[in-house]
PDB file of C-alpha atoms in Angstrom:
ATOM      1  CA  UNK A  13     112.169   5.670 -12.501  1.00 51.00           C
ATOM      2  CA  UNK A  14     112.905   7.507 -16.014  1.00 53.00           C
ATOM      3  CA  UNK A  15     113.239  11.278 -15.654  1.00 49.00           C
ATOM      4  CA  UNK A  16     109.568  11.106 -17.818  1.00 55.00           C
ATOM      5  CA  UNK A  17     107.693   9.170 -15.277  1.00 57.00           C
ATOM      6  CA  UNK A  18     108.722  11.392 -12.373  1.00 52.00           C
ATOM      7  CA  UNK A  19     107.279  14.498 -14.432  1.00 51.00           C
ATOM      8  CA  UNK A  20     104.111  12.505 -15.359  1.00 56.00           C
ATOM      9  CA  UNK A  21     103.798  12.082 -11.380  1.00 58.00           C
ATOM     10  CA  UNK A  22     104.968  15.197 -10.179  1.00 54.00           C
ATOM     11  CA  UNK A  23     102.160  16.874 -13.155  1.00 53.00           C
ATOM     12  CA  UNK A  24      99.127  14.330 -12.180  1.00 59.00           C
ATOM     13  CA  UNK A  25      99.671  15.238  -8.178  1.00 55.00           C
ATOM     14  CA  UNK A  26      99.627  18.771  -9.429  1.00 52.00           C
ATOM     15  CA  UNK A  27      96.358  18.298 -11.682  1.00 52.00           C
ATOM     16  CA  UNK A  28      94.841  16.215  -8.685  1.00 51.00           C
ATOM     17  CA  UNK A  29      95.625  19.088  -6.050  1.00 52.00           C
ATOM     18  CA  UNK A  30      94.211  21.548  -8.491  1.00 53.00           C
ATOM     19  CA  UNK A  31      91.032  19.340  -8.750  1.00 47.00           C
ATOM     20  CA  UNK A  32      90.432  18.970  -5.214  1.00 50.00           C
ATOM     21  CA  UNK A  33      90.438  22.866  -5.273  1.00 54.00           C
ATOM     22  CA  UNK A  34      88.219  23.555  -7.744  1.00 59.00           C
ATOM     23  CA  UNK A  35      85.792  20.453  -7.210  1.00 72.00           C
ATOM     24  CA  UNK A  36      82.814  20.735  -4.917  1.00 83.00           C
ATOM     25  CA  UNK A  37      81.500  17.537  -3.572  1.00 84.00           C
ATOM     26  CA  UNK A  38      77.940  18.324  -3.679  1.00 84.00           C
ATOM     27  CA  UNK A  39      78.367  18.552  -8.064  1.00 88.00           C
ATOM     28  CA  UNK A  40      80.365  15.564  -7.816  1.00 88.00           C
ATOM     29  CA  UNK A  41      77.859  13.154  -5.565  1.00 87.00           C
ATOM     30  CA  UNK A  42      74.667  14.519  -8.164  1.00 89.00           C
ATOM     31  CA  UNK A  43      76.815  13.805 -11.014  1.00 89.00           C
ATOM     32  CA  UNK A  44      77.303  10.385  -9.763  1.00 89.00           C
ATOM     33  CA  UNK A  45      73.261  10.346  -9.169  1.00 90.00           C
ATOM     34  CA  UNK A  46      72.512  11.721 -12.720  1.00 91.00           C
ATOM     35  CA  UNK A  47      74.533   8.430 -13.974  1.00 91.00           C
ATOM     36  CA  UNK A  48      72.584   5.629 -11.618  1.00 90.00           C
ATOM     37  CA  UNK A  49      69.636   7.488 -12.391  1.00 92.00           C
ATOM     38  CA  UNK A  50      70.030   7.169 -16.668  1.00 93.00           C
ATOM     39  CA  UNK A  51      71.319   3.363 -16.209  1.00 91.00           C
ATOM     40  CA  UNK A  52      68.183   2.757 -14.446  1.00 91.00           C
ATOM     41  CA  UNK A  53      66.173   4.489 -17.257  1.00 93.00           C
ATOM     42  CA  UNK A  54      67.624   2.006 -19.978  1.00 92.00           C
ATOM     43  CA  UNK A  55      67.014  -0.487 -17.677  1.00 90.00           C
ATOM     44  CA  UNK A  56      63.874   0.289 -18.079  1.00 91.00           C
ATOM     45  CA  UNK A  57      63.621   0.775 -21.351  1.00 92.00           C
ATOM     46  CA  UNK A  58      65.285  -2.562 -22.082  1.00 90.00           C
ATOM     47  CA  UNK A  59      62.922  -4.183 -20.018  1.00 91.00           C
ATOM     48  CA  UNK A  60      59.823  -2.771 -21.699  1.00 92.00           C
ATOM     49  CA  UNK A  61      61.052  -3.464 -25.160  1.00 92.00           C
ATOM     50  CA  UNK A  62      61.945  -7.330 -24.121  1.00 91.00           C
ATOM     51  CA  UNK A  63      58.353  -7.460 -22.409  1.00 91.00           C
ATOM     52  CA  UNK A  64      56.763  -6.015 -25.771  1.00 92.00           C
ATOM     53  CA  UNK A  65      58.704  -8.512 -27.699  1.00 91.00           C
ATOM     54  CA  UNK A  66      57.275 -11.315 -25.079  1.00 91.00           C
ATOM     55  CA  UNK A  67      53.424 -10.259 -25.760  1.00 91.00           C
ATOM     56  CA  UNK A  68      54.043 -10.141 -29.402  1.00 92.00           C
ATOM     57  CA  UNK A  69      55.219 -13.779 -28.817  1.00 92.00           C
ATOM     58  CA  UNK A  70      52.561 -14.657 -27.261  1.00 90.00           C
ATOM     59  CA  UNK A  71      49.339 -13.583 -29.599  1.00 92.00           C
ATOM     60  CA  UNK A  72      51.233 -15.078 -32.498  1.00 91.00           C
ATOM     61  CA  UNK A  73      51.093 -18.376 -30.075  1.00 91.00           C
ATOM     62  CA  UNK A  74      47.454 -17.397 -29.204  1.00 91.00           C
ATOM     63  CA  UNK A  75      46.925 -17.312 -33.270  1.00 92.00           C
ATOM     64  CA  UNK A  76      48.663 -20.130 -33.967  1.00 91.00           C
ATOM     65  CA  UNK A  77      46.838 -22.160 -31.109  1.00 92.00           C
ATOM     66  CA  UNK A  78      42.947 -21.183 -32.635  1.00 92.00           C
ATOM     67  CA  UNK A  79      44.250 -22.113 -35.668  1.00 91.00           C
ATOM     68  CA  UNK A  80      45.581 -25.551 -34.720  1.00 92.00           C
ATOM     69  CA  UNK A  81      42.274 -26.022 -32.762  1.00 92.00           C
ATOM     70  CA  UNK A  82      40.465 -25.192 -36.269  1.00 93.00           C
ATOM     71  CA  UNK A  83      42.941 -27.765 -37.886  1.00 91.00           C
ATOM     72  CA  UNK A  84      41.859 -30.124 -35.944  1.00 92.00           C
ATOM     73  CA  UNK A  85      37.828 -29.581 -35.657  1.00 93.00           C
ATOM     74  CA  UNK A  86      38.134 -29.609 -39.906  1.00 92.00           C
ATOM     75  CA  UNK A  87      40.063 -33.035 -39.858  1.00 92.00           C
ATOM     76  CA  UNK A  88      37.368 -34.416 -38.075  1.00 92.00           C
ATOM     77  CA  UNK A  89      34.711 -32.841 -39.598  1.00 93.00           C
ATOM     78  CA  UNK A  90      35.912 -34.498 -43.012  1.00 91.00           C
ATOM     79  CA  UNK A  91      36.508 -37.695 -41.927  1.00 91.00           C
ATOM     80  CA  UNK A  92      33.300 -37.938 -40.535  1.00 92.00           C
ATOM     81  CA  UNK A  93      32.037 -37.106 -44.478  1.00 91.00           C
ATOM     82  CA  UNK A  94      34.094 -39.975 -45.389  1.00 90.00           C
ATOM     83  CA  UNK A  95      36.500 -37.453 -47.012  1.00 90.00           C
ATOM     84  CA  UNK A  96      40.183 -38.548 -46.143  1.00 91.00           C
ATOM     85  CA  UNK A  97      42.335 -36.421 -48.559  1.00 91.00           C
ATOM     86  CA  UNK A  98      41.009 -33.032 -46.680  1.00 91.00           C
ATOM     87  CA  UNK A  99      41.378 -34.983 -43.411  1.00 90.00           C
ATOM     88  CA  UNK A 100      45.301 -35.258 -45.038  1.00 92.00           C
ATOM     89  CA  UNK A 101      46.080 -32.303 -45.879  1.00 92.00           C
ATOM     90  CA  UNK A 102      44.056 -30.432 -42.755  1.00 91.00           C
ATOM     91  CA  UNK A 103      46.318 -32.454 -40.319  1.00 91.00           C
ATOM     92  CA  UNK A 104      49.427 -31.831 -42.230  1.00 93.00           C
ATOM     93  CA  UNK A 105      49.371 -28.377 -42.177  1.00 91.00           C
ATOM     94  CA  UNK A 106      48.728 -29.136 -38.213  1.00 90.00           C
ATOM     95  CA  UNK A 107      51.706 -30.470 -37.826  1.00 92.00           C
ATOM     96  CA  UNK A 108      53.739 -27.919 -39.798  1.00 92.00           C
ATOM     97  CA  UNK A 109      52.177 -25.453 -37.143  1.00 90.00           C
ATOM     98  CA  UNK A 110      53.194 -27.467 -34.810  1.00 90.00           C
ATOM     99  CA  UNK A 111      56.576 -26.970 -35.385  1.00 91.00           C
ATOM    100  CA  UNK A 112      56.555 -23.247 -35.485  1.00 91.00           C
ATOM    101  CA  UNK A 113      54.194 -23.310 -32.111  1.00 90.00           C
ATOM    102  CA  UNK A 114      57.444 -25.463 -30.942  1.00 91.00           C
ATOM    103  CA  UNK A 115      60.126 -22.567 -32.137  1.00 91.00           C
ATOM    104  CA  UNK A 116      57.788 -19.499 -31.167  1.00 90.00           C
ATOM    105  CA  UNK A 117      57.870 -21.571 -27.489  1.00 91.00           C
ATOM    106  CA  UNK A 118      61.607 -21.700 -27.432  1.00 91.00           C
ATOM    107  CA  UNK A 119      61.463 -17.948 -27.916  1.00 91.00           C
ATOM    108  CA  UNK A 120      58.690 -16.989 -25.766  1.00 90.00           C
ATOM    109  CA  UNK A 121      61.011 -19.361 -22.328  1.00 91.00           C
ATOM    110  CA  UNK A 122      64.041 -17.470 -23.600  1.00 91.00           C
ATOM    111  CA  UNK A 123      61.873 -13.545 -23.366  1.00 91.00           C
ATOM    112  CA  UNK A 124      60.219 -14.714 -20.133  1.00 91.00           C
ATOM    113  CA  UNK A 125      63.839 -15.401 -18.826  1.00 91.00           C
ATOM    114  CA  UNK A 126      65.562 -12.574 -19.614  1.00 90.00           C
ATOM    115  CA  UNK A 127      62.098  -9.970 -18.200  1.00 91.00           C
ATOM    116  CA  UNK A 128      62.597 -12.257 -15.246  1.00 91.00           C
ATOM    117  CA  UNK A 129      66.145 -10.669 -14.824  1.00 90.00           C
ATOM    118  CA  UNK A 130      65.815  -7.849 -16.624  1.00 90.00           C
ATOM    119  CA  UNK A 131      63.123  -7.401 -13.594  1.00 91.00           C
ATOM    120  CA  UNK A 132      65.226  -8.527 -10.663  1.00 92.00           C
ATOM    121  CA  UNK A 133      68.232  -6.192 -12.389  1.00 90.00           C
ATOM    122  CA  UNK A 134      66.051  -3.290 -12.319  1.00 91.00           C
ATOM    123  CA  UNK A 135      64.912  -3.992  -8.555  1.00 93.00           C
ATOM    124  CA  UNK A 136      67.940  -4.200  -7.284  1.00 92.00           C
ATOM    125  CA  UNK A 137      69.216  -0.782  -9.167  1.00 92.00           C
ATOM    126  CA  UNK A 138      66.374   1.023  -8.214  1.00 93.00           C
ATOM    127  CA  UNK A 139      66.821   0.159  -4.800  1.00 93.00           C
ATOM    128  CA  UNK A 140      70.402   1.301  -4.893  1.00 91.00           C
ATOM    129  CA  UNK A 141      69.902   4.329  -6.472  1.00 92.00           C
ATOM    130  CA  UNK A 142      67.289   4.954  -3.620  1.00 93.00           C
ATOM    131  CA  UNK A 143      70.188   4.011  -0.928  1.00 92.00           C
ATOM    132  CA  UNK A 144      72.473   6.642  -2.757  1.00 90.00           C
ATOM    133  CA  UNK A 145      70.069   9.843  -2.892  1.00 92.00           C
ATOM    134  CA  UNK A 146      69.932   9.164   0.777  1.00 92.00           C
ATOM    135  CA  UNK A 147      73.645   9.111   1.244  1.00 91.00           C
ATOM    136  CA  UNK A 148      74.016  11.806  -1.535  1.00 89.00           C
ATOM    137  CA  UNK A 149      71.671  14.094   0.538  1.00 91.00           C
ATOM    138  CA  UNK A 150      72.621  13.521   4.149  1.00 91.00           C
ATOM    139  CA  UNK A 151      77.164  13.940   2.752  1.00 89.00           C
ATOM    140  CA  UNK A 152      75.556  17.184   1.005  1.00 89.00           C
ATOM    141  CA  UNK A 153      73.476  18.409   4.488  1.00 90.00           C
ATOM    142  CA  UNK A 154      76.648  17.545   6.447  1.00 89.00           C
ATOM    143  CA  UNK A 155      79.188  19.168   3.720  1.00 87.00           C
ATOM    144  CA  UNK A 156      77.120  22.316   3.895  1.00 88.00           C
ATOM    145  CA  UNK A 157      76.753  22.545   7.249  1.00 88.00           C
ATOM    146  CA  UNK A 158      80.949  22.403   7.983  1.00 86.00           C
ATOM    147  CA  UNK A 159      81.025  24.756   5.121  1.00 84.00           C
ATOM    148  CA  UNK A 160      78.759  27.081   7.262  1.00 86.00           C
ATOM    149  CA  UNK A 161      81.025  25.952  10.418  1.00 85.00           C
ATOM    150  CA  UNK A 162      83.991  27.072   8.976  1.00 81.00           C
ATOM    151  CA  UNK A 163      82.871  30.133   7.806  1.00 79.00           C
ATOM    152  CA  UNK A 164      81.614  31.281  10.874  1.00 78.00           C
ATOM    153  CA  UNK A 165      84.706  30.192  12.859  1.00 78.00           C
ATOM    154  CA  UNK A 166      86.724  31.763  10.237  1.00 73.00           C
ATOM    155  CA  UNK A 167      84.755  34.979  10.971  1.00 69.00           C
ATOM    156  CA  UNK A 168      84.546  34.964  14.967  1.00 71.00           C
ATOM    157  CA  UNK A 169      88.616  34.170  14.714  1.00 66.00           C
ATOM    158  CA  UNK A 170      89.313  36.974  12.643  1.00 60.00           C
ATOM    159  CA  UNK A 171      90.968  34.708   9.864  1.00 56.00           C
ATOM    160  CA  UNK A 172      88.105  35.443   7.190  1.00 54.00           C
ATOM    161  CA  UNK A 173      89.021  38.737   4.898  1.00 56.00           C
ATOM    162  CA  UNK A 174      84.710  40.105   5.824  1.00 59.00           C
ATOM    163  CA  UNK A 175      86.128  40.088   9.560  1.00 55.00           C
ATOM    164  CA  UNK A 176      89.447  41.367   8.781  1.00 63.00           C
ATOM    165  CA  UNK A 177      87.926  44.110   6.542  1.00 67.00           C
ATOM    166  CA  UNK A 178      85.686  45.266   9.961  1.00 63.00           C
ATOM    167  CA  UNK A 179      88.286  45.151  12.069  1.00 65.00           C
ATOM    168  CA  UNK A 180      90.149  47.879   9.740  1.00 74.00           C
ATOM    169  CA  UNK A 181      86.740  49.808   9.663  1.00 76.00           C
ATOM    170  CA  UNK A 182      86.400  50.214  13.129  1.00 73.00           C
ATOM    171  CA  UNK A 183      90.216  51.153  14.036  1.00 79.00           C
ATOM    172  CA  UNK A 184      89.790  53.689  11.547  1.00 82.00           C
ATOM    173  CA  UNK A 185      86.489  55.034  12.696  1.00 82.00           C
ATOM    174  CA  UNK A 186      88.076  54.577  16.187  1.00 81.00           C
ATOM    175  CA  UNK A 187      91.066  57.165  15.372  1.00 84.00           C
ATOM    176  CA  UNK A 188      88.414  59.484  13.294  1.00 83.00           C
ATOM    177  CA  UNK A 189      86.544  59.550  16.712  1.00 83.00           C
ATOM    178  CA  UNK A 190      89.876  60.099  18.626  1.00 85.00           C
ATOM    179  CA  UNK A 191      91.470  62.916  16.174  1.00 85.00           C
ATOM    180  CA  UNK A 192      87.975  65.006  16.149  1.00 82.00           C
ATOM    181  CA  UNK A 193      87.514  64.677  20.106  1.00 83.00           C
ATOM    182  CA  UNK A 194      91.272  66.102  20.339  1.00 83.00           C
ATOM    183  CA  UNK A 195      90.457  68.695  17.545  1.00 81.00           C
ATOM    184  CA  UNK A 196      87.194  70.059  19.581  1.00 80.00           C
ATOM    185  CA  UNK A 197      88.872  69.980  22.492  1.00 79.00           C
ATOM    186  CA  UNK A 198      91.868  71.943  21.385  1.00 78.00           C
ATOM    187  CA  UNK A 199      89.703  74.550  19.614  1.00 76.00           C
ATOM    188  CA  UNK A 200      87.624  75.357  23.207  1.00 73.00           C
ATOM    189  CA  UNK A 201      90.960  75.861  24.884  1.00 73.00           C
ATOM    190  CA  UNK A 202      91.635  78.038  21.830  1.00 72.00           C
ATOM    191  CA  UNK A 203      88.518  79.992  21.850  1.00 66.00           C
ATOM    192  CA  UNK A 204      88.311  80.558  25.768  1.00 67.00           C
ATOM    193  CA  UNK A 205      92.038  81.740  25.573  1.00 65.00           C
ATOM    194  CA  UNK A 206      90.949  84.092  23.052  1.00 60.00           C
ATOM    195  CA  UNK A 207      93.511  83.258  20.861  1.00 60.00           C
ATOM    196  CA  UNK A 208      91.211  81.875  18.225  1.00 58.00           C
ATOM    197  CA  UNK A 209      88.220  84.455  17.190  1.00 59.00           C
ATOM    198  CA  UNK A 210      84.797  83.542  17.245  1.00 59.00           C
ATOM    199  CA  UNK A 211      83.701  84.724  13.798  1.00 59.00           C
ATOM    200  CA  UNK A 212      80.128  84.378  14.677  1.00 61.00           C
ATOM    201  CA  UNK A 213      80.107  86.388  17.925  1.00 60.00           C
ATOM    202  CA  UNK A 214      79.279  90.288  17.663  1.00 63.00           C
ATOM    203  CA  UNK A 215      82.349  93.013  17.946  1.00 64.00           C
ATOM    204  CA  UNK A 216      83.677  93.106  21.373  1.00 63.00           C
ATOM    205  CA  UNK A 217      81.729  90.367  22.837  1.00 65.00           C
ATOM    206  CA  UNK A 218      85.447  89.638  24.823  1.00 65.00           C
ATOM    207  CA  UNK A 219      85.090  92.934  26.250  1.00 68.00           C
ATOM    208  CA  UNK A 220      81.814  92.045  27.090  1.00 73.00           C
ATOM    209  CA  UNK A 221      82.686  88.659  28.694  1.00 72.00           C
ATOM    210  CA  UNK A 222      85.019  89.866  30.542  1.00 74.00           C
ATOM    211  CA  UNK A 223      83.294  92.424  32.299  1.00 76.00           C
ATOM    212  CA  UNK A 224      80.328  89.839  32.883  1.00 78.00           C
ATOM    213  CA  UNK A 225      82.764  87.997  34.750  1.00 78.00           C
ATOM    214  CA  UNK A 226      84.063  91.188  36.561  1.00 79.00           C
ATOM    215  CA  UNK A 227      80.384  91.674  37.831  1.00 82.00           C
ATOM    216  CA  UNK A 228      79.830  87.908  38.687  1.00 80.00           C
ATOM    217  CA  UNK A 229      82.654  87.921  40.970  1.00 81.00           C
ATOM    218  CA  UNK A 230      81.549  91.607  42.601  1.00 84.00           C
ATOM    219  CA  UNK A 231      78.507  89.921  43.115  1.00 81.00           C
ATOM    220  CA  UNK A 232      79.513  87.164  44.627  1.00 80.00           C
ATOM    221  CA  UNK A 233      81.836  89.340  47.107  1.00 83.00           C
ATOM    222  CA  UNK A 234      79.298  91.459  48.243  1.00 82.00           C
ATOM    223  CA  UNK A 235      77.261  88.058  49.118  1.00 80.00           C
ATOM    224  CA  UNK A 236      80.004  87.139  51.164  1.00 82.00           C
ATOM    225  CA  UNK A 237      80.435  90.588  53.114  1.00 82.00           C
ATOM    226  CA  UNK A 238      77.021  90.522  54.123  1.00 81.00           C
ATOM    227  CA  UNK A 239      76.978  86.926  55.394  1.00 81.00           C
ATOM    228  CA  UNK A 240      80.020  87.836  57.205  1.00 79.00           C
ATOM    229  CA  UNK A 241      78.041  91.186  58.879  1.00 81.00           C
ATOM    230  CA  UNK A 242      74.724  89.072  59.301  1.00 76.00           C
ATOM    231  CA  UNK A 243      77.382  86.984  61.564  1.00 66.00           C
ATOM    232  CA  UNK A 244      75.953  83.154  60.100  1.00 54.00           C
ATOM    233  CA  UNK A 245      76.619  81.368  57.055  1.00 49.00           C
ATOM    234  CA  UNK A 246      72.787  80.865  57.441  1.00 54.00           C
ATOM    235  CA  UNK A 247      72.271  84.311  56.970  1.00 53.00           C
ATOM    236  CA  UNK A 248      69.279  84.991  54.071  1.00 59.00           C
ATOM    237  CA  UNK A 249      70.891  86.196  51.168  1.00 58.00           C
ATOM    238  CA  UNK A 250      69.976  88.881  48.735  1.00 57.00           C
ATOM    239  CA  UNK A 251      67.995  87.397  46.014  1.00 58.00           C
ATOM    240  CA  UNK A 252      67.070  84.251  47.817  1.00 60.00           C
ATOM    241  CA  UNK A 253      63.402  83.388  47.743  1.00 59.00           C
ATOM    242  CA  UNK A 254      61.384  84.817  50.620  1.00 60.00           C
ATOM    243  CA  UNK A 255      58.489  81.760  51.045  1.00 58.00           C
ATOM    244  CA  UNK A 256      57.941  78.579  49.670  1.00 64.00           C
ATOM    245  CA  UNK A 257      55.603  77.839  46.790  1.00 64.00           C
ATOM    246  CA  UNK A 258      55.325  77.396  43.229  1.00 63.00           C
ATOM    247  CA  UNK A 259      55.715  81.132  42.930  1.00 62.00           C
ATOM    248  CA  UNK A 260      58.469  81.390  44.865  1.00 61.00           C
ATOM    249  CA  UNK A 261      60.934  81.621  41.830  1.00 63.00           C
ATOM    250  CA  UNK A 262      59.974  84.766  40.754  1.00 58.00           C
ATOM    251  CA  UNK A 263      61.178  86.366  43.963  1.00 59.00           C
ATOM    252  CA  UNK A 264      65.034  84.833  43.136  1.00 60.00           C
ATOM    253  CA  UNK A 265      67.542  87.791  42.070  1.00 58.00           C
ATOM    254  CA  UNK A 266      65.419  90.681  43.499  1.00 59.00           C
ATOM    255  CA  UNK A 267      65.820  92.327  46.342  1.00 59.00           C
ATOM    256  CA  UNK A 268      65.229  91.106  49.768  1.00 56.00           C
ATOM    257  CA  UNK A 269      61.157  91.180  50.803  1.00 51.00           C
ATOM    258  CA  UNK A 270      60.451  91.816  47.102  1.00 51.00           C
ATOM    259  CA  UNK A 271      57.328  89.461  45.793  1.00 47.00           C
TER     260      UNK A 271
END
């Protein structure tokens, strides 16, 4: 093989790779429909214009049959007048018609023949161009339907870009989550450390927590001396409610038999 026929090759299984890339199937197969579809149409129109040609055939045979019928009725009509010359020349031009009745026939068997196949042409296309839509439509139905398949398996694999492209969302969103979580956490350590000032709070609210907490745990002491005097852990407590009820809330955090 010359060095030109192996680069003729190697280009056509290039252009041939690059067509099945581009080329969808579905344009292809109602392409191919579009053709069947106008050689049926001049089918058609072939076989009306041979089946117009037929009937104008046939009334110039209709014509020429009246007036051979005529032809005749006048050549015996004049011989019965005893007139023989008109006889003549009445059944001469008869047979002159005759003869063109004869070639008009040849014409009108040869027009009935071809409509006759032009007809069984035209059946047989039509019904094949009725086979193909059917094929055409169920390849197309099952062409679209992979085409769905693969998409979706190309998504639920992760092997589609859409997929891919959510997967980076959602890691990213997934640190964002992460980073602030670590921030707010760091800034309450900060905050009830004191080392990072609550701009918002009034002047010496730490003072003020401070000593909150220096009460709470006073109070919370002295709660625990008494139940220690009382003797019992079930001892009643200061500020515990004295008697059941829905009122019985207002008596917590006064003093003992308050109401």
């Amino acid at each position: 093989m010359s060095n030109t026929s192996r680069i003729r090759n190697i280009l056509r299984s290039k252009a041939s790779k690059g067509l099945d890339k581009l080329e969808d199937p579905r344009d292809v197969l109602d392409e191919s429909y579009g053709q069947l579809v106008r050689m049926l149409q001049q089918v058609r129109q072939g076989l009306a214009e041979v089946a117009t040609a037929k009937k104008r055939i046939e009334l110039q045979g209709q014509e020429m049959g009246t007036r051979h019928s005529r032809l005749t009725r006048q050549a015996q009509e004049a011989m019965g007048h005893g007139r023989e010359d008109l006889a003549r020349i009445a059944l001469e031009r008869r047979v002159f018609l005759e003869g063109q009745v004869a070639s008009i026939r040849t014409q009108f068997t040869a027009l009935q023949r071809q409509t006759a196949g032009l007809q069984d042409k035209e059946r047989r296309l039509a019904e094949r161009v009725a086979a193909f839509r059917i094929e055409k439509e169920t390849i197309k139905a099952t062409y679209t339907a992979s085409e769905a398949q693969v998409r979706v398996n190309e998504t639920l694999g992760g092997v589609g870009s859409q997929m891919s492209d959510v997967g980076e969302s959602l890691d990213r969103a997934r640190d964002r989550v992460a980073q602030m979580r670590a921030r707010a956490a760091a800034t309450d350590e900060l905050l009830s450390s004191g080392a990072l000032g609550d701009l918002t709070a009034a002047p010496d609210a730490d003072l003020e927590r401070a000593l909150a907490s220096v009460a709470l745990d006073a109070e919370v002491e002295q709660q625990l001396r008494s139940m220690k005097s009382a003797g019992s852990g079930d001892a009643e407590l200061a500020g515990s409610p004295q008697a059941d009820g829905p009122d019985a809330w207002l008596s917590i955090g006064g003093e003992p038999g308050a109401r």
